[in-house]
Structure formats: structure tokens, C-alpha cells
Tab-separated table of C-alpha atoms and ligand atoms in Angstrom:
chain	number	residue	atom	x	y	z
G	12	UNK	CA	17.806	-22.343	24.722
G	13	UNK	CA	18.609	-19.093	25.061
G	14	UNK	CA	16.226	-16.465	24.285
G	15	UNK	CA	17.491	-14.139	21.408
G	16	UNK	CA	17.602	-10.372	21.491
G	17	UNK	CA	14.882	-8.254	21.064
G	18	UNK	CA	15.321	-5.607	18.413
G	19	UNK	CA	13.297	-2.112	18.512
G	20	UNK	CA	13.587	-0.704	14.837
G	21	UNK	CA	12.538	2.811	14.646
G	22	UNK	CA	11.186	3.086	11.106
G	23	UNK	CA	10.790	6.778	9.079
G	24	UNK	CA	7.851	6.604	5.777
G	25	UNK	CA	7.340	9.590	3.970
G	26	UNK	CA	7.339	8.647	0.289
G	27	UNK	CA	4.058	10.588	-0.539
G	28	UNK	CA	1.942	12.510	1.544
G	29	UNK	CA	2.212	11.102	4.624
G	30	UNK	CA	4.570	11.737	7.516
G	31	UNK	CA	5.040	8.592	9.434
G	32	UNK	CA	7.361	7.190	12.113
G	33	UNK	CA	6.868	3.965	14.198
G	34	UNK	CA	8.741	1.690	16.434
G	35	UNK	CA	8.306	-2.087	16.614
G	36	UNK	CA	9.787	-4.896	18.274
G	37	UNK	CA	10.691	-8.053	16.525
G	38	UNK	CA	9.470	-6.938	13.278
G	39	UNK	CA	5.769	-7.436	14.239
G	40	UNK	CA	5.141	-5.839	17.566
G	41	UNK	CA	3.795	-2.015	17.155
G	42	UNK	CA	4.247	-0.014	20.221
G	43	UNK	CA	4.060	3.241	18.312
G	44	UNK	CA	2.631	4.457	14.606
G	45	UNK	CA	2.655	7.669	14.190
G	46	UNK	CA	0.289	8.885	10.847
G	47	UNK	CA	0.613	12.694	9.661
G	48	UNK	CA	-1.520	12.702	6.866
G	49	UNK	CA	-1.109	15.378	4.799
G	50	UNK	CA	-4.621	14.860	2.523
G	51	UNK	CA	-5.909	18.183	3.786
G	52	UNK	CA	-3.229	19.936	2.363
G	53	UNK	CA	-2.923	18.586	-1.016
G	54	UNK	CA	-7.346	18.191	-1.141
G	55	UNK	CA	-7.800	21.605	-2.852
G	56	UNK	CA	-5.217	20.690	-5.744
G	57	UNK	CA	-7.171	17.830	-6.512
G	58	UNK	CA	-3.678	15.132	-6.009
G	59	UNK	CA	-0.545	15.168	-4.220
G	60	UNK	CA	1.643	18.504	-4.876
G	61	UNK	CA	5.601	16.925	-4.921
G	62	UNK	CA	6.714	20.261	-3.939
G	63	UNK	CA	3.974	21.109	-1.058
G	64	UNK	CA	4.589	17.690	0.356
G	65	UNK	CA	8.182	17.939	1.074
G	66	UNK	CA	8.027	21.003	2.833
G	67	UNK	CA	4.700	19.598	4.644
G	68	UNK	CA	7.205	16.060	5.722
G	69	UNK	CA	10.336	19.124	7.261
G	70	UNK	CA	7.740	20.618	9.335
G	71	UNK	CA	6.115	17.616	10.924
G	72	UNK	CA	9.172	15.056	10.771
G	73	UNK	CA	10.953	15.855	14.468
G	74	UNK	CA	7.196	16.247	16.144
G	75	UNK	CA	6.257	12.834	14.306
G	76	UNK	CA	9.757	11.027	15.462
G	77	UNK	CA	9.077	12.515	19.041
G	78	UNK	CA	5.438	11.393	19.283
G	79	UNK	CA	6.516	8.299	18.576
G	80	UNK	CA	9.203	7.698	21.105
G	81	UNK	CA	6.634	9.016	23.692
G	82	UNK	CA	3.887	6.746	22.482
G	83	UNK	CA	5.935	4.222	23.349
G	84	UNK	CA	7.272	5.375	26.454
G	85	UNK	CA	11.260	5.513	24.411
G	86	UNK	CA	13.992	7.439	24.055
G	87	UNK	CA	16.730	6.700	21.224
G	88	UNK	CA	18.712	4.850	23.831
G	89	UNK	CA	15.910	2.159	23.312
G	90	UNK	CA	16.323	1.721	19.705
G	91	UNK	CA	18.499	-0.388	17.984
G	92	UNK	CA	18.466	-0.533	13.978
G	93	UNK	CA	16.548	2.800	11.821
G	94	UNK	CA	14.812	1.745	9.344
G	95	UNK	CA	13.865	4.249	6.121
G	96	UNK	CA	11.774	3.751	3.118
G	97	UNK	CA	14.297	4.771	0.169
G	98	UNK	CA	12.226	4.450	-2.640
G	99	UNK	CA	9.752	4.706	-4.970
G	100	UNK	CA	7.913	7.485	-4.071
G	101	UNK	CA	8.510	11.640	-4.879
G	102	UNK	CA	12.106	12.300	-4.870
G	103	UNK	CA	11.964	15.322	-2.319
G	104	UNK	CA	9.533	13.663	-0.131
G	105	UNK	CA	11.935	10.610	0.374
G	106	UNK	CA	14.465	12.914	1.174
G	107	UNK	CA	12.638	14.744	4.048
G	108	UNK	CA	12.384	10.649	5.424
G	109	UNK	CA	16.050	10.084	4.577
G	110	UNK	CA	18.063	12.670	6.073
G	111	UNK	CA	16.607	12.155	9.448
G	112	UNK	CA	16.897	8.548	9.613
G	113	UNK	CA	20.851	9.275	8.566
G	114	UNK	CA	21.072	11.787	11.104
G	115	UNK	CA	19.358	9.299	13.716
G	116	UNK	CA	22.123	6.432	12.733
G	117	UNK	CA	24.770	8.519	12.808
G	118	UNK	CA	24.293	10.876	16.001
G	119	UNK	CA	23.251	7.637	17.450
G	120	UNK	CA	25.519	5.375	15.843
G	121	UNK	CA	22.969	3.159	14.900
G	122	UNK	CA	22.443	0.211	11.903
G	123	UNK	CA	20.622	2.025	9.355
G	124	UNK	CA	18.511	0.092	6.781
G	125	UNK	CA	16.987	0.787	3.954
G	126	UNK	CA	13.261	-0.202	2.681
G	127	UNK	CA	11.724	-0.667	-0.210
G	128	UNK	CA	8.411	1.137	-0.344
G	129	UNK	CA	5.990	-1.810	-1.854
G	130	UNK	CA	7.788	-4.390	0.282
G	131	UNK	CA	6.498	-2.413	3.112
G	132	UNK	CA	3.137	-3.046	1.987
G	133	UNK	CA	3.133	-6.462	1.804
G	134	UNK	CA	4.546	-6.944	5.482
G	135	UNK	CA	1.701	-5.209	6.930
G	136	UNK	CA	0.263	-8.514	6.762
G	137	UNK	CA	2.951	-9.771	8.786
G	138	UNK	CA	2.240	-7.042	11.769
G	139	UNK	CA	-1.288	-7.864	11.282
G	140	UNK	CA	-1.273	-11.808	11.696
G	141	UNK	CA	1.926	-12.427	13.800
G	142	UNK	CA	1.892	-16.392	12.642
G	143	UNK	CA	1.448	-15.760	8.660
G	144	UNK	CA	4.949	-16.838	6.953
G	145	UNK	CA	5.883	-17.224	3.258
G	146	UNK	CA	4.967	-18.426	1.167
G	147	UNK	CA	1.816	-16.997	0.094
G	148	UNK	CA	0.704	-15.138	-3.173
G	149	UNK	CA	0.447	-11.180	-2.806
G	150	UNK	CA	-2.201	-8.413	-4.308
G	151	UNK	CA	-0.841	-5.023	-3.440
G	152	UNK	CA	-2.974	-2.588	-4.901
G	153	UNK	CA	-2.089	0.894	-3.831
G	154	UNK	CA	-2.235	4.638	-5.349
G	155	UNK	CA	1.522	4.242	-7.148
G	156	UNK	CA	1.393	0.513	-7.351
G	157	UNK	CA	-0.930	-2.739	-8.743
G	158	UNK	CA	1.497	-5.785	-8.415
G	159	UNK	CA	0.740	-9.465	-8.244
G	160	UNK	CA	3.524	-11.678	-6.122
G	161	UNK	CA	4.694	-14.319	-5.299
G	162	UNK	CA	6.548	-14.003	-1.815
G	163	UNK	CA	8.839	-17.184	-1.923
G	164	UNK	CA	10.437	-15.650	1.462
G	165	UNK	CA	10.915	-13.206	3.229
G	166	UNK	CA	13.537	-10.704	0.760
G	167	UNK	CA	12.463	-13.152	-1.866
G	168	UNK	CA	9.929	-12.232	-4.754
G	169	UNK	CA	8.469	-13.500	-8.279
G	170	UNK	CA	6.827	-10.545	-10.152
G	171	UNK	CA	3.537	-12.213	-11.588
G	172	UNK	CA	2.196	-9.239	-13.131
G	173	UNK	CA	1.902	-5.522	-12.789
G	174	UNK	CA	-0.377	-2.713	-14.221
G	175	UNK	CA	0.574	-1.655	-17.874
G	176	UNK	CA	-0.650	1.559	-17.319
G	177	UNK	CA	-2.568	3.003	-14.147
G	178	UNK	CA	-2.605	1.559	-10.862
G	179	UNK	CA	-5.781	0.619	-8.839
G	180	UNK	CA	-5.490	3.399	-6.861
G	181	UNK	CA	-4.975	6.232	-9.475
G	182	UNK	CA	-8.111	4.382	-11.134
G	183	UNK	CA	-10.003	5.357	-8.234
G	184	UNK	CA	-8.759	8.298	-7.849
G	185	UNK	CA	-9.337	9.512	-11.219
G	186	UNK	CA	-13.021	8.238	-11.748
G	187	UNK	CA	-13.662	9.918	-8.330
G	188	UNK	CA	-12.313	13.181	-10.015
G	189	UNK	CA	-15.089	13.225	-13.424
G	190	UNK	CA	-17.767	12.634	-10.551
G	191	UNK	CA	-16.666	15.664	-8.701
G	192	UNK	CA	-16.325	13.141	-5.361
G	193	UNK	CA	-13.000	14.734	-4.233
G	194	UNK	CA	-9.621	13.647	-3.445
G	195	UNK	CA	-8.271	10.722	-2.314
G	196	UNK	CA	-11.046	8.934	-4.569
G	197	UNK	CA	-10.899	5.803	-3.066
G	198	UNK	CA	-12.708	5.576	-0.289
G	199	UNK	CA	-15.074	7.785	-1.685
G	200	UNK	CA	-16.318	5.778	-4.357
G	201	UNK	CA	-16.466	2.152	-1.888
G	202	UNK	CA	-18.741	4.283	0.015
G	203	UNK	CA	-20.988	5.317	-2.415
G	204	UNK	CA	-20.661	1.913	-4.238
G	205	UNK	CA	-22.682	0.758	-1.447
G	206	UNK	CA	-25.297	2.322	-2.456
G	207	UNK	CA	-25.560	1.775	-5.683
G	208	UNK	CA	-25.823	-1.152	-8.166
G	209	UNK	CA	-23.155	-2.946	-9.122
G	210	UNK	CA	-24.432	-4.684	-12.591
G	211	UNK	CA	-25.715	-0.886	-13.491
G	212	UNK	CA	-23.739	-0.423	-15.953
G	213	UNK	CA	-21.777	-2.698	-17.800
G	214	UNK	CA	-17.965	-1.204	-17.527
G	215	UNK	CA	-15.177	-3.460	-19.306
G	216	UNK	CA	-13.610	-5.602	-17.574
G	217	UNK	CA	-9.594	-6.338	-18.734
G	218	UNK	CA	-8.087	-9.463	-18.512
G	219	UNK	CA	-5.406	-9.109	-21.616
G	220	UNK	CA	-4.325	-12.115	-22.783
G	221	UNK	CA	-4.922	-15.545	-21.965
G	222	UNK	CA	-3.061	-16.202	-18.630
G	223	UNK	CA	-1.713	-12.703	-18.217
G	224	UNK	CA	-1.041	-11.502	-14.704
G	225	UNK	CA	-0.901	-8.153	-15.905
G	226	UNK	CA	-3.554	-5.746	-15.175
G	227	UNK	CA	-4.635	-2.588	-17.336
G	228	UNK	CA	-7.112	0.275	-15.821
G	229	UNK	CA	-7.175	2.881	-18.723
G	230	UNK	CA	-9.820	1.488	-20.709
G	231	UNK	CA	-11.871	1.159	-17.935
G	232	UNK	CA	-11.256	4.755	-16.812
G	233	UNK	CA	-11.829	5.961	-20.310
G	234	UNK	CA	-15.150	4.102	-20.373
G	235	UNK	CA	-16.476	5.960	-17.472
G	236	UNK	CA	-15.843	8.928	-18.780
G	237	UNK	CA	-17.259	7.914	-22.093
G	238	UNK	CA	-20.182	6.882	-20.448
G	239	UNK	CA	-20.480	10.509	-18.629
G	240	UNK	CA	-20.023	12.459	-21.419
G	241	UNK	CA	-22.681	10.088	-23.639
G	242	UNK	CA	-25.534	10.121	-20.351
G	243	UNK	CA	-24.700	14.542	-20.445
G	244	UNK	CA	-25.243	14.913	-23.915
G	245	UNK	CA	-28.450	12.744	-24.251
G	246	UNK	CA	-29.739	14.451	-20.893
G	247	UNK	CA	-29.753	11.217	-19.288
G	248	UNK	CA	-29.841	11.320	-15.432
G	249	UNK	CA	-26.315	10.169	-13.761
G	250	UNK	CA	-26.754	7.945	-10.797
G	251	UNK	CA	-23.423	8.853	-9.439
G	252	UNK	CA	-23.752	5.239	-6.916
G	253	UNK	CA	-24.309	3.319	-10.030
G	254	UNK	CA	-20.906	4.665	-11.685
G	255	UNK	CA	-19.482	3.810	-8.810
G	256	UNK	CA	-20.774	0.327	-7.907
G	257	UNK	CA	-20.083	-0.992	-11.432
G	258	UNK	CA	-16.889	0.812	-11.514
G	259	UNK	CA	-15.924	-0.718	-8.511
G	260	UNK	CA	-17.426	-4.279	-9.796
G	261	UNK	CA	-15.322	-4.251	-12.853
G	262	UNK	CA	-11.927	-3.298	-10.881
G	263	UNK	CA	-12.286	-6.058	-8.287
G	264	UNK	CA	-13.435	-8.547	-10.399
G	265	UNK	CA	-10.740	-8.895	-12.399
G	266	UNK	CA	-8.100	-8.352	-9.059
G	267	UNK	CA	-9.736	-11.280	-7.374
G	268	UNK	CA	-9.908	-13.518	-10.466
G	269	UNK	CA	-6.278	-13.078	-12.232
G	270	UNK	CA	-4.869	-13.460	-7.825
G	271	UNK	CA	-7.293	-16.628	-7.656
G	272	UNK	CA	-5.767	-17.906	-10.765
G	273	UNK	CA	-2.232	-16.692	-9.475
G	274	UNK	CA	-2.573	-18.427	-6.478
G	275	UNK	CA	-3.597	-21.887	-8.468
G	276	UNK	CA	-0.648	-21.713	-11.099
G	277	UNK	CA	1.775	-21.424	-7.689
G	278	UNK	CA	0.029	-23.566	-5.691
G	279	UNK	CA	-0.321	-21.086	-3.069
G	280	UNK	CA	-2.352	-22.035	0.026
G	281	UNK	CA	-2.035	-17.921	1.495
G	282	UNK	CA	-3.780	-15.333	-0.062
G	283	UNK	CA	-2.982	-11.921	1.347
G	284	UNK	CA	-3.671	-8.550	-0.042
G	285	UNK	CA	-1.893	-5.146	0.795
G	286	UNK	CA	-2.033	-1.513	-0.066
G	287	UNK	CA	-4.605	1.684	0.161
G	288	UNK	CA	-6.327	0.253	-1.871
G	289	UNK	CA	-6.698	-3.226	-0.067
G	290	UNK	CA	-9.282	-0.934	2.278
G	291	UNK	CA	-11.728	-1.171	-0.043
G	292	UNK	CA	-14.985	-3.426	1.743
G	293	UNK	CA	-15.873	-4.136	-2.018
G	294	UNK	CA	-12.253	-6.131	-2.806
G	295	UNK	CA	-12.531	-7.300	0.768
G	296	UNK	CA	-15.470	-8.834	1.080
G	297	UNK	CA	-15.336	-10.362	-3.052
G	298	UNK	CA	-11.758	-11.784	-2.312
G	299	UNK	CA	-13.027	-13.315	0.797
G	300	UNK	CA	-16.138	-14.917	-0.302
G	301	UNK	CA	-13.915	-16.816	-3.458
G	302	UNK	CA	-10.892	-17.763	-1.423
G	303	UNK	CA	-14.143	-19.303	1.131
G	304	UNK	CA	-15.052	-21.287	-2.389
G	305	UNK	CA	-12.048	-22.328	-3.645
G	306	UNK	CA	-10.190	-23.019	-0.366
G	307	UNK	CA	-7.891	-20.639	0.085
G	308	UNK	CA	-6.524	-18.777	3.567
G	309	UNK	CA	-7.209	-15.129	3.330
G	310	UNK	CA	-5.218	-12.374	5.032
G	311	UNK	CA	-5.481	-8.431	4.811
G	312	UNK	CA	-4.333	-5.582	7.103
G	313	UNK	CA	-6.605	-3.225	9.535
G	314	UNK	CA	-7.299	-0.025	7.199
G	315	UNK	CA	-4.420	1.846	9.147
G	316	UNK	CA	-2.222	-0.444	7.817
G	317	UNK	CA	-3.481	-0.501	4.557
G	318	UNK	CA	-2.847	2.666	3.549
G	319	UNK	CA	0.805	4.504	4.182
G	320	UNK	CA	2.747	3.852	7.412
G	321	UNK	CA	5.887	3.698	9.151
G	322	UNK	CA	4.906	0.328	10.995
G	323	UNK	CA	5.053	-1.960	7.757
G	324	UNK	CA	8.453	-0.066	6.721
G	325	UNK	CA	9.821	-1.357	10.214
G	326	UNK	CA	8.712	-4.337	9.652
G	327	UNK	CA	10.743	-4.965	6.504
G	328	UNK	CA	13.637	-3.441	8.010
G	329	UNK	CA	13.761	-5.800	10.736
G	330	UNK	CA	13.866	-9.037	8.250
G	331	UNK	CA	16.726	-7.352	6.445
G	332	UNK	CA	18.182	-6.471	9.354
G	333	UNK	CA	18.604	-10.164	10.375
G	334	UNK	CA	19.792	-10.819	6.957
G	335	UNK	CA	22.559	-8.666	7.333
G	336	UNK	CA	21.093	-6.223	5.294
G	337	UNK	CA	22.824	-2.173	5.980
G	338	UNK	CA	22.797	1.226	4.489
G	339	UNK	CA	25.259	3.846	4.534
G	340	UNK	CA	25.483	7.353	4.811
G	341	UNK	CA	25.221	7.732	1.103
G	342	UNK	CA	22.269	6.207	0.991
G	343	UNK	CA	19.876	8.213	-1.876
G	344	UNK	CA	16.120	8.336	-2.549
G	345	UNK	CA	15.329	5.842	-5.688
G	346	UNK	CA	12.064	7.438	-7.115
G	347	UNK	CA	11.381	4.195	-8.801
G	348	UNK	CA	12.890	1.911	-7.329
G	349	UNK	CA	11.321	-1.692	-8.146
G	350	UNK	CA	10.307	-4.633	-6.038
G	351	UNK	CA	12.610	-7.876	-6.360
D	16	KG4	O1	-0.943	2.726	-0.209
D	16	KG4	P1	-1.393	4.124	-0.305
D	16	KG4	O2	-1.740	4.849	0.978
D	16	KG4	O3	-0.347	5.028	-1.038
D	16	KG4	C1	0.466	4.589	-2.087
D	16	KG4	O4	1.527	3.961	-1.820
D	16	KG4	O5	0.066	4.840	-3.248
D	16	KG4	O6	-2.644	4.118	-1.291
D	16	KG4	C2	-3.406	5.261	-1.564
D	16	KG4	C3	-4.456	4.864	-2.584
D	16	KG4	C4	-5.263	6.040	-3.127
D	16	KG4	O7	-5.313	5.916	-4.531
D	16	KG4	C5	-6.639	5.849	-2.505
D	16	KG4	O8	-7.694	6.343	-3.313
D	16	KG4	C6	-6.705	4.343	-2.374
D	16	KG4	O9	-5.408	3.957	-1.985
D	16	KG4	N1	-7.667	3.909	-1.357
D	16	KG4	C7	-8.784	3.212	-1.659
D	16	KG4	C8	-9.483	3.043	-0.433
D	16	KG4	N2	-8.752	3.635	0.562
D	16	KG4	C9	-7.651	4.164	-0.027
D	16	KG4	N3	-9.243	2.736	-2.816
D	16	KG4	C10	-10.409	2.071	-2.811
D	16	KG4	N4	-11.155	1.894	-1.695
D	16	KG4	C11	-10.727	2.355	-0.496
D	16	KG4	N5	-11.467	2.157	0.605
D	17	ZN	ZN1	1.992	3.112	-0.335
């Protein structure tokens, strides 16, 4: 048989605040991943700025594309399909991402493709464990995005549930903010969750109705900061490790249980989590011990491919390539653009 082509997709992320390029062969090979993280920048607003972070992706996007052609040892004469996220993410941000990769395709006359943000996500699982295939039940838990899947196939999704109202991330993010932790929250708070103890305080935990997929982090955030307010008006000493531990507790608890349950009602033998917020040792380690009990193969990226990067967007674009899948030069950033 003859062997089939290899296919180097250069791949352009920069749907929030950072500035990302990679190349990868066959849809799972890395040879370059460029991350410009912008966090610095946007630190001493407290969040992302929209505004500051599109002028922060035109500075750094040529450097970033170069770096990674040098990292591995390319020039564009070596690619052969550009992949771009196109949405969701901040309008201008996108943009930045978007009118290089159409300049690439077109000075280079190149297939361009275009990628959906949270489908990126999920196929950093596929760069991390070359032999995982569909199907297999999804968490991706991110700073935009808390979705439960079902990946039938590659391209091919069922929506189990979402968040209602915040995602995991901005949970995180925004309990981090009433302890004065800094920003991103995140990994933040799983550090000082180590330290504290986890059945501290008892934070709610929301399951919504009886087998609901959905998730809901509001009440939960509006609990902490009930429970702040109440401990500074009675002069009751904060453990700031305790808020976190059981804050943490109550988030992952109900993550692992409604993807356990997921997984049953597909009868899913994969369990594979994605997203900044799959970083977290806490989720980790919880999801791995139950998927140990109830049988269950459990996947989840390196922490670099957790959070935002151009590696899982090239990834994507190299199954859609194969499916035929193109862009054209009219291609526009989709703010909130949705998964399946
Ligand atoms: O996937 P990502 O880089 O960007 C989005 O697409 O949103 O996720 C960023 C989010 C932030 O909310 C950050 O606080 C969270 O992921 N995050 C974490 C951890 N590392 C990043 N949350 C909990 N524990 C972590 N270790
Ligand atoms: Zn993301």
C-alpha cells in the first residue's frame, strides 16, 4: 500500500489573550507551538481588555508565525493547508488571527480552513494520546466555555449539557477576584486548595434537575461571597485555603459526577477532559480516581495544551481538511460561534 501524504498545517489561535501559532504533521505531530501569552498585560485590569488584546495579537503575530517556522526548522514552502480559529472568542482578537492566516493562503496559495475554537480543545487530547479515537464522552471546561459532549466522530458532536450561566473558568476566576488572589484565578486557587480543607466549608453544590447535563456556577459564586461578607462582618477569621479547597470541592464534584453519569447514559468507554480549566490537579486527580472505580479510560492534555494554543487548532484543521472542509477569503470572525 502506498503510504499517503503527509500534511503540515500551520495553525494561527488568538481568540483571547493569547498569541499562538503552531505547525503539525498529520494532525497529531507538534513540531512547533508557539505561546505568547498576553496575562501580564491584561493582570493589572483584573480580566482580559478586548481592545488591549488585539493590538497586543498585531504586534506579536509575524514574530509568533516566524518562531514557529524556525522551531521547526520550516519555511512556508513546507506547509500545506492554514488552519485559523474563526470563532468564539473577542471579535477584534479573532481578527488579528484571521487576516494573517488569509494573507498566508493567499500569498501562498494555500487551503485555508477554518476552526472552531472549543473543537480545538477537545483535540488536544488527540495530540496528546496519538491512538485515542471517537467515540468518547468530552468535559471541556475552559474560561469562555463548560460543555459536556459526546464526540460521535471526528466533526461529529451531541451537546449533553452546557453552563446556564458562568463557565468553570470565569467561576474561578471570579472567586479568585473577592480573595484578592489575582488574575487568571485558576491556577491560583488549585494551588492554594492544596492547602486547605476541602469539607471546610460547605459551598452548594448544583446539579439542577434530575438527569440534567447542564451545569450552573452562579449560586456557588454568590455563596462565596456571601460567606465573605457574613465571616467580615462577624469578625470571623478567613482561611483564604479553606475558601478555596471547598470551592474547588464543590466545582469538581459536580463536573466529575454529571460526566460519570454522561458517560453511563452513552455508554462511553473514553473519558477525556479539555480546556484551561482541565489543568486543575483537583479535577484531575477526582476524575481519575472515579473513572479507576467505575471502569472507565481516562484521557487529559499536558497543561500547555490545556490552556490556549495553536497546536489543538491544527489539529482540528487537519480532520476537516481531509473532510474536504475549506474557507475562503471572506471568511469572518464568529464571536459566538457554537460547537456542533
Ligand atoms: O482554555 P483557556 O486557556 O481559555 C478559554 O478558552 O477560556 O482557559 C482559561 C481558564 C481561566 O479561567 C483560568 O482561570 C482557568 O482556565 N484555569 C484553571 C487552571 N488553569 C487555568 N482553572 C482551574 N485550575 C487551573 N489549574
Ligand atoms: Zn480556550
Amino acid at each position: 500500500m502506498t503510504k499517503q501524504k503527509d500534511i503540515t498545517v500551520l495553525a494561527i489561535e488568538t481568540s483571547c489573550d493569547e498569541t499562538s501559532v503552531a505547525i503539525v504533521k498529520n494532525g497529531r505531530e507538534v513540531l512547533s507551538n508557539i505561546i505568547a501569552s498576553q496575562i501580564d498585560v491584561h493582570k493589572k485590569f483584573g480580566g482580559v481588555v478586548p481592545e488591549v488584546a488585539s493590538r497586543k495579537h498585531i504586534e506579536n503575530i509575524n514574530i509568533i508565525i516566524q518562531d514557529a517556522l524556525d522551531e521547526a526548522n520550516m519555511t512556508f514552502d513546507n506547509i500545506d493547508v492554514v488552519g485559523i480559529t474563526y470563532g468564539p472568542g473577542l471579535v477584534g482578537a479573532l481578527l488579528v488571527g484571521i487576516s494573517s492566516a488569509k494573507a498566508i493562503a493567499f500569498g501562498r496559495n494555500l487551503p485555508l480552513v477554518g476552526v472552531n475554537h472549543i473543537e480545538g480543545h477537545i483535540y488536544a487530547n488527540f495530540i496528546e494520546d496519538k491512538s485515542l479515537e471517537p467515540p468518547f464522552i468530552t468535559l471541556i471546561v475552559s474560561g469562555g466555555h463548560t460543555h459536556l459532549v459526546y464526540v460521535e466522530d471526528y466533526g461529529k458532536y451531541d451537546i449533553l449539557g452546557k453552563t446556564r450561566d458562568d463557565a468553570a473558568g470565569e467561576a474561578f476566576d471570579k472567586v479568585a477576584r473577592s480573595l484578592n488572589l489575582g488574575y487568571p484565578g485558576g491556577p491560583l486557587i488549585d494551588k492554594l486548595a492544596k492547602k486547605g480543607d476541602k469539607e471546610a466549608i460547605d459551598f452548594p453544590r448544583a446539579y439542577l434537575e434530575e438527569g440534567s447535563f447542564d451545569f450552573s456556577f452562579s449560586g456557588l459564586k454568590s455563596a462565596v461571597l456571601n460567606y465573605l461578607n457574613n465571616s467580615k462582618q462577624k469578625g470571623q477569621e478567613i482561611i483564604v485555603e479553606d475558601v478555596a479547597a471547598s470551592f474547588q470541592q464543590s466545582v469538581i464534584e459536580v463536573l466529575v459526577n454529571k460526566t460519570i453519569k454522561a458517560a453511563k447514559s452513552k455508554g462511553a468507554k473514553t473519558i477525556a477532559i479539555a480546556g484551561g480549566v482541565a489543568a486543575n490537579e483537583g479535577l484531575r486527580s477526582l476524575m481519575k480516581e472515579k473513572c479507576n472505580q467505575e471502569g472507565f479510560d481516562f484521557k487529559y492534555p499536558a497543561k500547555i495544551l490545556c490552556t490556549d494554543n495553536a497546536a489543538m487548532i491544527a489539529s482540528v484543521a487537519y480532520y476537516n481538511y481531509l473532510r474536504g472542509e475549506r474557507a475562503n477569503l471572506e471568511l469572518n470572525g464568529v464571536p459566538n460561534l457554537k460547537l456542533g
